[in-house]
């Protein structure tokens, strides 16, 4: 998978935290990868490679481990918004991007923001990309 495809899968996985308790996430991870395998079978494509599955799992779990800290950072910079008021898609995108900006030295800040905006265009509402870009711009000014 390309980095963009991996990032999209991570977004889809961490989106599940909004609908499940953290204790349920190992079980949700299994469901997630089972669904990816079924998609591959339906499209008659190769199943997900072990190294891609490992990357998705590892990064997603690191994000979930730091969720409270990431949400605190988002809340402190998103003026007039809290994570409780944000749309679930936008929030999952922001969590992934903030993790990459603050904790993942392998991802340049500009790349994290650009990829987040692209995810927002693909999965969010009409105004999501502008909202995501605006919140993340406050992280770029600090990093």
mmCIF file with all atom_site columns, N, CA and C in Angstrom, residues 1-14 29 32-33 36 48-65 96-97 99-101 103-108 111-112 115 119:
data_model
loop_
_atom_site.group_PDB
_atom_site.id
_atom_site.type_symbol
_atom_site.label_atom_id
_atom_site.label_alt_id
_atom_site.label_comp_id
_atom_site.label_asym_id
_atom_site.label_entity_id
_atom_site.label_seq_id
_atom_site.pdbx_PDB_ins_code
_atom_site.Cartn_x
_atom_site.Cartn_y
_atom_site.Cartn_z
_atom_site.occupancy
_atom_site.B_iso_or_equiv
_atom_site.pdbx_formal_charge
_atom_site.auth_seq_id
_atom_site.auth_comp_id
_atom_site.auth_asym_id
_atom_site.auth_atom_id
_atom_site.pdbx_PDB_model_num
ATOM 1   N N  . UNK A 1 1   ? 0.850   -1.188 0.000  1.00 0.00 ? 1   UNK A N  1
ATOM 2   C CA . UNK A 1 1   ? 0.000   0.000  0.000  1.00 0.00 ? 1   UNK A CA 1
ATOM 3   C C  . UNK A 1 1   ? 0.890   1.244  0.000  1.00 0.00 ? 1   UNK A C  1
ATOM 4   N N  . UNK A 1 2   ? 0.375   2.276  -0.619 1.00 0.00 ? 2   UNK A N  1
ATOM 5   C CA . UNK A 1 2   ? 1.085   3.558  -0.574 1.00 0.00 ? 2   UNK A CA 1
ATOM 6   C C  . UNK A 1 2   ? 0.890   4.185  0.806  1.00 0.00 ? 2   UNK A C  1
ATOM 7   N N  . UNK A 1 3   ? 1.686   5.201  1.096  1.00 0.00 ? 3   UNK A N  1
ATOM 8   C CA . UNK A 1 3   ? 1.531   5.894  2.383  1.00 0.00 ? 3   UNK A CA 1
ATOM 9   C C  . UNK A 1 3   ? 0.135   6.486  2.514  1.00 0.00 ? 3   UNK A C  1
ATOM 10  N N  . UNK A 1 4   ? -0.377  7.017  1.417  1.00 0.00 ? 4   UNK A N  1
ATOM 11  C CA . UNK A 1 4   ? -1.720  7.610  1.438  1.00 0.00 ? 4   UNK A CA 1
ATOM 12  C C  . UNK A 1 4   ? -2.764  6.544  1.761  1.00 0.00 ? 4   UNK A C  1
ATOM 13  N N  . UNK A 1 5   ? -2.639  5.373  1.141  1.00 0.00 ? 5   UNK A N  1
ATOM 14  C CA . UNK A 1 5   ? -3.588  4.282  1.411  1.00 0.00 ? 5   UNK A CA 1
ATOM 15  C C  . UNK A 1 5   ? -3.462  3.801  2.850  1.00 0.00 ? 5   UNK A C  1
ATOM 16  N N  . UNK A 1 6   ? -2.250  3.712  3.365  1.00 0.00 ? 6   UNK A N  1
ATOM 17  C CA . UNK A 1 6   ? -2.049  3.316  4.762  1.00 0.00 ? 6   UNK A CA 1
ATOM 18  C C  . UNK A 1 6   ? -2.698  4.328  5.702  1.00 0.00 ? 6   UNK A C  1
ATOM 19  N N  . UNK A 1 7   ? -2.477  5.609  5.411  1.00 0.00 ? 7   UNK A N  1
ATOM 20  C CA . UNK A 1 7   ? -3.051  6.662  6.248  1.00 0.00 ? 7   UNK A CA 1
ATOM 21  C C  . UNK A 1 7   ? -4.581  6.584  6.223  1.00 0.00 ? 7   UNK A C  1
ATOM 22  N N  . UNK A 1 8   ? -5.154  6.319  5.074  1.00 0.00 ? 8   UNK A N  1
ATOM 23  C CA . UNK A 1 8   ? -6.606  6.207  4.961  1.00 0.00 ? 8   UNK A CA 1
ATOM 24  C C  . UNK A 1 8   ? -7.124  5.041  5.807  1.00 0.00 ? 8   UNK A C  1
ATOM 25  N N  . UNK A 1 9   ? -6.417  3.930  5.805  1.00 0.00 ? 9   UNK A N  1
ATOM 26  C CA . UNK A 1 9   ? -6.828  2.783  6.622  1.00 0.00 ? 9   UNK A CA 1
ATOM 27  C C  . UNK A 1 9   ? -6.697  3.088  8.112  1.00 0.00 ? 9   UNK A C  1
ATOM 28  N N  . UNK A 1 10  ? -5.646  3.812  8.490  1.00 0.00 ? 10  UNK A N  1
ATOM 29  C CA . UNK A 1 10  ? -5.484  4.211  9.893  1.00 0.00 ? 10  UNK A CA 1
ATOM 30  C C  . UNK A 1 10  ? -6.639  5.112  10.303 1.00 0.00 ? 10  UNK A C  1
ATOM 31  N N  . UNK A 1 11  ? -6.985  6.065  9.444  1.00 0.00 ? 11  UNK A N  1
ATOM 32  C CA . UNK A 1 11  ? -8.130  6.933  9.720  1.00 0.00 ? 11  UNK A CA 1
ATOM 33  C C  . UNK A 1 11  ? -9.394  6.094  9.936  1.00 0.00 ? 11  UNK A C  1
ATOM 34  N N  . UNK A 1 12  ? -9.641  5.147  9.060  1.00 0.00 ? 12  UNK A N  1
ATOM 35  C CA . UNK A 1 12  ? -10.843 4.313  9.168  1.00 0.00 ? 12  UNK A CA 1
ATOM 36  C C  . UNK A 1 12  ? -10.838 3.505  10.467 1.00 0.00 ? 12  UNK A C  1
ATOM 37  N N  . UNK A 1 13  ? -9.669  3.034  10.857 1.00 0.00 ? 13  UNK A N  1
ATOM 38  C CA . UNK A 1 13  ? -9.595  2.257  12.094 1.00 0.00 ? 13  UNK A CA 1
ATOM 39  C C  . UNK A 1 13  ? -9.824  3.144  13.322 1.00 0.00 ? 13  UNK A C  1
ATOM 40  N N  . UNK A 1 14  ? -9.143  4.287  13.392 1.00 0.00 ? 14  UNK A N  1
ATOM 41  C CA . UNK A 1 14  ? -9.305  5.115  14.596 1.00 0.00 ? 14  UNK A CA 1
ATOM 42  C C  . UNK A 1 14  ? -10.683 5.776  14.646 1.00 0.00 ? 14  UNK A C  1
ATOM 43  N N  . UNK A 1 29  ? -10.156 -4.274 16.062 1.00 0.00 ? 29  UNK A N  1
ATOM 44  C CA . UNK A 1 29  ? -9.038  -4.404 15.128 1.00 0.00 ? 29  UNK A CA 1
ATOM 45  C C  . UNK A 1 29  ? -9.173  -5.678 14.306 1.00 0.00 ? 29  UNK A C  1
ATOM 46  N N  . UNK A 1 32  ? -11.828 -5.149 11.786 1.00 0.00 ? 32  UNK A N  1
ATOM 47  C CA . UNK A 1 32  ? -11.330 -4.233 10.765 1.00 0.00 ? 32  UNK A CA 1
ATOM 48  C C  . UNK A 1 32  ? -10.510 -4.987 9.711  1.00 0.00 ? 32  UNK A C  1
ATOM 49  N N  . UNK A 1 33  ? -9.574  -5.808 10.161 1.00 0.00 ? 33  UNK A N  1
ATOM 50  C CA . UNK A 1 33  ? -8.730  -6.537 9.217  1.00 0.00 ? 33  UNK A CA 1
ATOM 51  C C  . UNK A 1 33  ? -9.501  -7.644 8.496  1.00 0.00 ? 33  UNK A C  1
ATOM 52  N N  . UNK A 1 36  ? -11.166 -5.870 5.689  1.00 0.00 ? 36  UNK A N  1
ATOM 53  C CA . UNK A 1 36  ? -10.209 -5.580 4.611  1.00 0.00 ? 36  UNK A CA 1
ATOM 54  C C  . UNK A 1 36  ? -9.949  -6.825 3.764  1.00 0.00 ? 36  UNK A C  1
ATOM 55  N N  . UNK A 1 48  ? -4.252  -7.881 2.226  1.00 0.00 ? 48  UNK A N  1
ATOM 56  C CA . UNK A 1 48  ? -3.342  -6.910 2.802  1.00 0.00 ? 48  UNK A CA 1
ATOM 57  C C  . UNK A 1 48  ? -2.046  -7.609 3.231  1.00 0.00 ? 48  UNK A C  1
ATOM 58  N N  . UNK A 1 49  ? -0.947  -6.983 2.924  1.00 0.00 ? 49  UNK A N  1
ATOM 59  C CA . UNK A 1 49  ? 0.357   -7.556 3.281  1.00 0.00 ? 49  UNK A CA 1
ATOM 60  C C  . UNK A 1 49  ? 0.569   -7.451 4.784  1.00 0.00 ? 49  UNK A C  1
ATOM 61  N N  . UNK A 1 50  ? 1.305   -8.409 5.331  1.00 0.00 ? 50  UNK A N  1
ATOM 62  C CA . UNK A 1 50  ? 1.556   -8.437 6.773  1.00 0.00 ? 50  UNK A CA 1
ATOM 63  C C  . UNK A 1 50  ? 2.215   -7.157 7.260  1.00 0.00 ? 50  UNK A C  1
ATOM 64  N N  . UNK A 1 51  ? 3.184   -6.634 6.494  1.00 0.00 ? 51  UNK A N  1
ATOM 65  C CA . UNK A 1 51  ? 3.884   -5.420 6.938  1.00 0.00 ? 51  UNK A CA 1
ATOM 66  C C  . UNK A 1 51  ? 2.948   -4.208 6.917  1.00 0.00 ? 51  UNK A C  1
ATOM 67  N N  . UNK A 1 52  ? 1.993   -4.169 5.985  1.00 0.00 ? 52  UNK A N  1
ATOM 68  C CA . UNK A 1 52  ? 1.016   -3.082 5.975  1.00 0.00 ? 52  UNK A CA 1
ATOM 69  C C  . UNK A 1 52  ? 0.060   -3.206 7.159  1.00 0.00 ? 52  UNK A C  1
ATOM 70  N N  . UNK A 1 53  ? -0.404  -4.405 7.418  1.00 0.00 ? 53  UNK A N  1
ATOM 71  C CA . UNK A 1 53  ? -1.301  -4.628 8.562  1.00 0.00 ? 53  UNK A CA 1
ATOM 72  C C  . UNK A 1 53  ? -0.603  -4.262 9.867  1.00 0.00 ? 53  UNK A C  1
ATOM 73  N N  . UNK A 1 54  ? 0.655   -4.623 9.977  1.00 0.00 ? 54  UNK A N  1
ATOM 74  C CA . UNK A 1 54  ? 1.427   -4.300 11.175 1.00 0.00 ? 54  UNK A CA 1
ATOM 75  C C  . UNK A 1 54  ? 1.580   -2.793 11.340 1.00 0.00 ? 54  UNK A C  1
ATOM 76  N N  . UNK A 1 55  ? 1.877   -2.106 10.246 1.00 0.00 ? 55  UNK A N  1
ATOM 77  C CA . UNK A 1 55  ? 2.030   -0.645 10.288 1.00 0.00 ? 55  UNK A CA 1
ATOM 78  C C  . UNK A 1 55  ? 0.718   0.011  10.721 1.00 0.00 ? 55  UNK A C  1
ATOM 79  N N  . UNK A 1 56  ? -0.392  -0.400 10.113 1.00 0.00 ? 56  UNK A N  1
ATOM 80  C CA . UNK A 1 56  ? -1.701  0.159  10.457 1.00 0.00 ? 56  UNK A CA 1
ATOM 81  C C  . UNK A 1 56  ? -2.012  -0.088 11.932 1.00 0.00 ? 56  UNK A C  1
ATOM 82  N N  . UNK A 1 57  ? -1.810  -1.297 12.374 1.00 0.00 ? 57  UNK A N  1
ATOM 83  C CA . UNK A 1 57  ? -2.102  -1.661 13.759 1.00 0.00 ? 57  UNK A CA 1
ATOM 84  C C  . UNK A 1 57  ? -1.231  -0.879 14.735 1.00 0.00 ? 57  UNK A C  1
ATOM 85  N N  . UNK A 1 58  ? 0.076   -0.858 14.478 1.00 0.00 ? 58  UNK A N  1
ATOM 86  C CA . UNK A 1 58  ? 1.001   -0.184 15.395 1.00 0.00 ? 58  UNK A CA 1
ATOM 87  C C  . UNK A 1 58  ? 0.699   1.305  15.513 1.00 0.00 ? 58  UNK A C  1
ATOM 88  N N  . UNK A 1 59  ? 0.555   1.969  14.387 1.00 0.00 ? 59  UNK A N  1
ATOM 89  C CA . UNK A 1 59  ? 0.325   3.414  14.419 1.00 0.00 ? 59  UNK A CA 1
ATOM 90  C C  . UNK A 1 59  ? -1.043  3.734  15.022 1.00 0.00 ? 59  UNK A C  1
ATOM 91  N N  . UNK A 1 60  ? -2.054  2.976  14.658 1.00 0.00 ? 60  UNK A N  1
ATOM 92  C CA . UNK A 1 60  ? -3.394  3.200  15.218 1.00 0.00 ? 60  UNK A CA 1
ATOM 93  C C  . UNK A 1 60  ? -3.380  3.050  16.733 1.00 0.00 ? 60  UNK A C  1
ATOM 94  N N  . UNK A 1 61  ? -2.722  2.027  17.228 1.00 0.00 ? 61  UNK A N  1
ATOM 95  C CA . UNK A 1 61  ? -2.670  1.808  18.671 1.00 0.00 ? 61  UNK A CA 1
ATOM 96  C C  . UNK A 1 61  ? -1.863  2.878  19.391 1.00 0.00 ? 61  UNK A C  1
ATOM 97  N N  . UNK A 1 62  ? -0.813  3.404  18.755 1.00 0.00 ? 62  UNK A N  1
ATOM 98  C CA . UNK A 1 62  ? -0.063  4.513  19.363 1.00 0.00 ? 62  UNK A CA 1
ATOM 99  C C  . UNK A 1 62  ? -0.940  5.761  19.448 1.00 0.00 ? 62  UNK A C  1
ATOM 100 N N  . UNK A 1 63  ? -1.752  5.990  18.432 1.00 0.00 ? 63  UNK A N  1
ATOM 101 C CA . UNK A 1 63  ? -2.670  7.139  18.454 1.00 0.00 ? 63  UNK A CA 1
ATOM 102 C C  . UNK A 1 63  ? -3.690  6.961  19.577 1.00 0.00 ? 63  UNK A C  1
ATOM 103 N N  . UNK A 1 64  ? -4.263  5.785  19.684 1.00 0.00 ? 64  UNK A N  1
ATOM 104 C CA . UNK A 1 64  ? -5.268  5.526  20.715 1.00 0.00 ? 64  UNK A CA 1
ATOM 105 C C  . UNK A 1 64  ? -4.663  5.673  22.105 1.00 0.00 ? 64  UNK A C  1
ATOM 106 N N  . UNK A 1 65  ? -3.414  5.234  22.295 1.00 0.00 ? 65  UNK A N  1
ATOM 107 C CA . UNK A 1 65  ? -2.743  5.389  23.589 1.00 0.00 ? 65  UNK A CA 1
ATOM 108 C C  . UNK A 1 65  ? -2.609  6.852  23.989 1.00 0.00 ? 65  UNK A C  1
ATOM 109 N N  . UNK A 1 96  ? -5.459  11.853 13.852 1.00 0.00 ? 96  UNK A N  1
ATOM 110 C CA . UNK A 1 96  ? -4.374  11.259 13.074 1.00 0.00 ? 96  UNK A CA 1
ATOM 111 C C  . UNK A 1 96  ? -3.325  12.314 12.719 1.00 0.00 ? 96  UNK A C  1
ATOM 112 N N  . UNK A 1 97  ? -3.767  13.461 12.225 1.00 0.00 ? 97  UNK A N  1
ATOM 113 C CA . UNK A 1 97  ? -2.829  14.506 11.807 1.00 0.00 ? 97  UNK A CA 1
ATOM 114 C C  . UNK A 1 97  ? -2.054  15.082 12.984 1.00 0.00 ? 97  UNK A C  1
ATOM 115 N N  . UNK A 1 99  ? -1.342  13.593 15.764 1.00 0.00 ? 99  UNK A N  1
ATOM 116 C CA . UNK A 1 99  ? -0.359  12.574 16.146 1.00 0.00 ? 99  UNK A CA 1
ATOM 117 C C  . UNK A 1 99  ? 0.868   12.676 15.238 1.00 0.00 ? 99  UNK A C  1
ATOM 118 N N  . UNK A 1 100 ? 0.631   12.769 13.940 1.00 0.00 ? 100 UNK A N  1
ATOM 119 C CA . UNK A 1 100 ? 1.754   12.821 13.005 1.00 0.00 ? 100 UNK A CA 1
ATOM 120 C C  . UNK A 1 100 ? 2.584   14.091 13.198 1.00 0.00 ? 100 UNK A C  1
ATOM 121 N N  . UNK A 1 101 ? 1.935   15.219 13.432 1.00 0.00 ? 101 UNK A N  1
ATOM 122 C CA . UNK A 1 101 ? 2.659   16.485 13.612 1.00 0.00 ? 101 UNK A CA 1
ATOM 123 C C  . UNK A 1 101 ? 3.475   16.480 14.899 1.00 0.00 ? 101 UNK A C  1
ATOM 124 N N  . UNK A 1 103 ? 3.998   13.753 17.287 1.00 0.00 ? 103 UNK A N  1
ATOM 125 C CA . UNK A 1 103 ? 4.681   12.565 17.786 1.00 0.00 ? 103 UNK A CA 1
ATOM 126 C C  . UNK A 1 103 ? 5.428   11.742 16.737 1.00 0.00 ? 103 UNK A C  1
ATOM 127 N N  . UNK A 1 104 ? 5.189   11.974 15.464 1.00 0.00 ? 104 UNK A N  1
ATOM 128 C CA . UNK A 1 104 ? 5.800   11.138 14.427 1.00 0.00 ? 104 UNK A CA 1
ATOM 129 C C  . UNK A 1 104 ? 6.816   11.959 13.633 1.00 0.00 ? 104 UNK A C  1
ATOM 130 N N  . UNK A 1 105 ? 8.070   11.826 13.994 1.00 0.00 ? 105 UNK A N  1
ATOM 131 C CA . UNK A 1 105 ? 9.136   12.605 13.361 1.00 0.00 ? 105 UNK A CA 1
ATOM 132 C C  . UNK A 1 105 ? 9.342   12.232 11.893 1.00 0.00 ? 105 UNK A C  1
ATOM 133 N N  . UNK A 1 106 ? 8.828   11.091 11.464 1.00 0.00 ? 106 UNK A N  1
ATOM 134 C CA . UNK A 1 106 ? 8.982   10.655 10.071 1.00 0.00 ? 106 UNK A CA 1
ATOM 135 C C  . UNK A 1 106 ? 8.043   11.382 9.109  1.00 0.00 ? 106 UNK A C  1
ATOM 136 N N  . UNK A 1 107 ? 7.045   12.077 9.636  1.00 0.00 ? 107 UNK A N  1
ATOM 137 C CA . UNK A 1 107 ? 6.062   12.749 8.784  1.00 0.00 ? 107 UNK A CA 1
ATOM 138 C C  . UNK A 1 107 ? 6.236   14.261 8.926  1.00 0.00 ? 107 UNK A C  1
ATOM 139 N N  . UNK A 1 108 ? 6.638   14.940 7.847  1.00 0.00 ? 108 UNK A N  1
ATOM 140 C CA . UNK A 1 108 ? 6.745   16.402 7.904  1.00 0.00 ? 108 UNK A CA 1
ATOM 141 C C  . UNK A 1 108 ? 5.385   17.038 8.173  1.00 0.00 ? 108 UNK A C  1
ATOM 142 N N  . UNK A 1 111 ? 3.165   17.668 5.160  1.00 0.00 ? 111 UNK A N  1
ATOM 143 C CA . UNK A 1 111 ? 2.592   16.436 4.608  1.00 0.00 ? 111 UNK A CA 1
ATOM 144 C C  . UNK A 1 111 ? 1.397   15.998 5.450  1.00 0.00 ? 111 UNK A C  1
ATOM 145 N N  . UNK A 1 112 ? 1.550   16.034 6.780  1.00 0.00 ? 112 UNK A N  1
ATOM 146 C CA . UNK A 1 112 ? 0.452   15.634 7.670  1.00 0.00 ? 112 UNK A CA 1
ATOM 147 C C  . UNK A 1 112 ? -0.781  16.504 7.424  1.00 0.00 ? 112 UNK A C  1
ATOM 148 N N  . UNK A 1 115 ? -2.289  15.760 3.815  1.00 0.00 ? 115 UNK A N  1
ATOM 149 C CA . UNK A 1 115 ? -2.981  14.470 3.791  1.00 0.00 ? 115 UNK A CA 1
ATOM 150 C C  . UNK A 1 115 ? -4.282  14.528 4.582  1.00 0.00 ? 115 UNK A C  1
ATOM 151 N N  . UNK A 1 119 ? -8.028  13.771 3.171  1.00 0.00 ? 119 UNK A N  1
ATOM 152 C CA . UNK A 1 119 ? -8.974  12.858 3.817  1.00 0.00 ? 119 UNK A CA 1
ATOM 153 C C  . UNK A 1 119 ? -10.303 13.566 4.088  1.00 0.00 ? 119 UNK A C  1
#
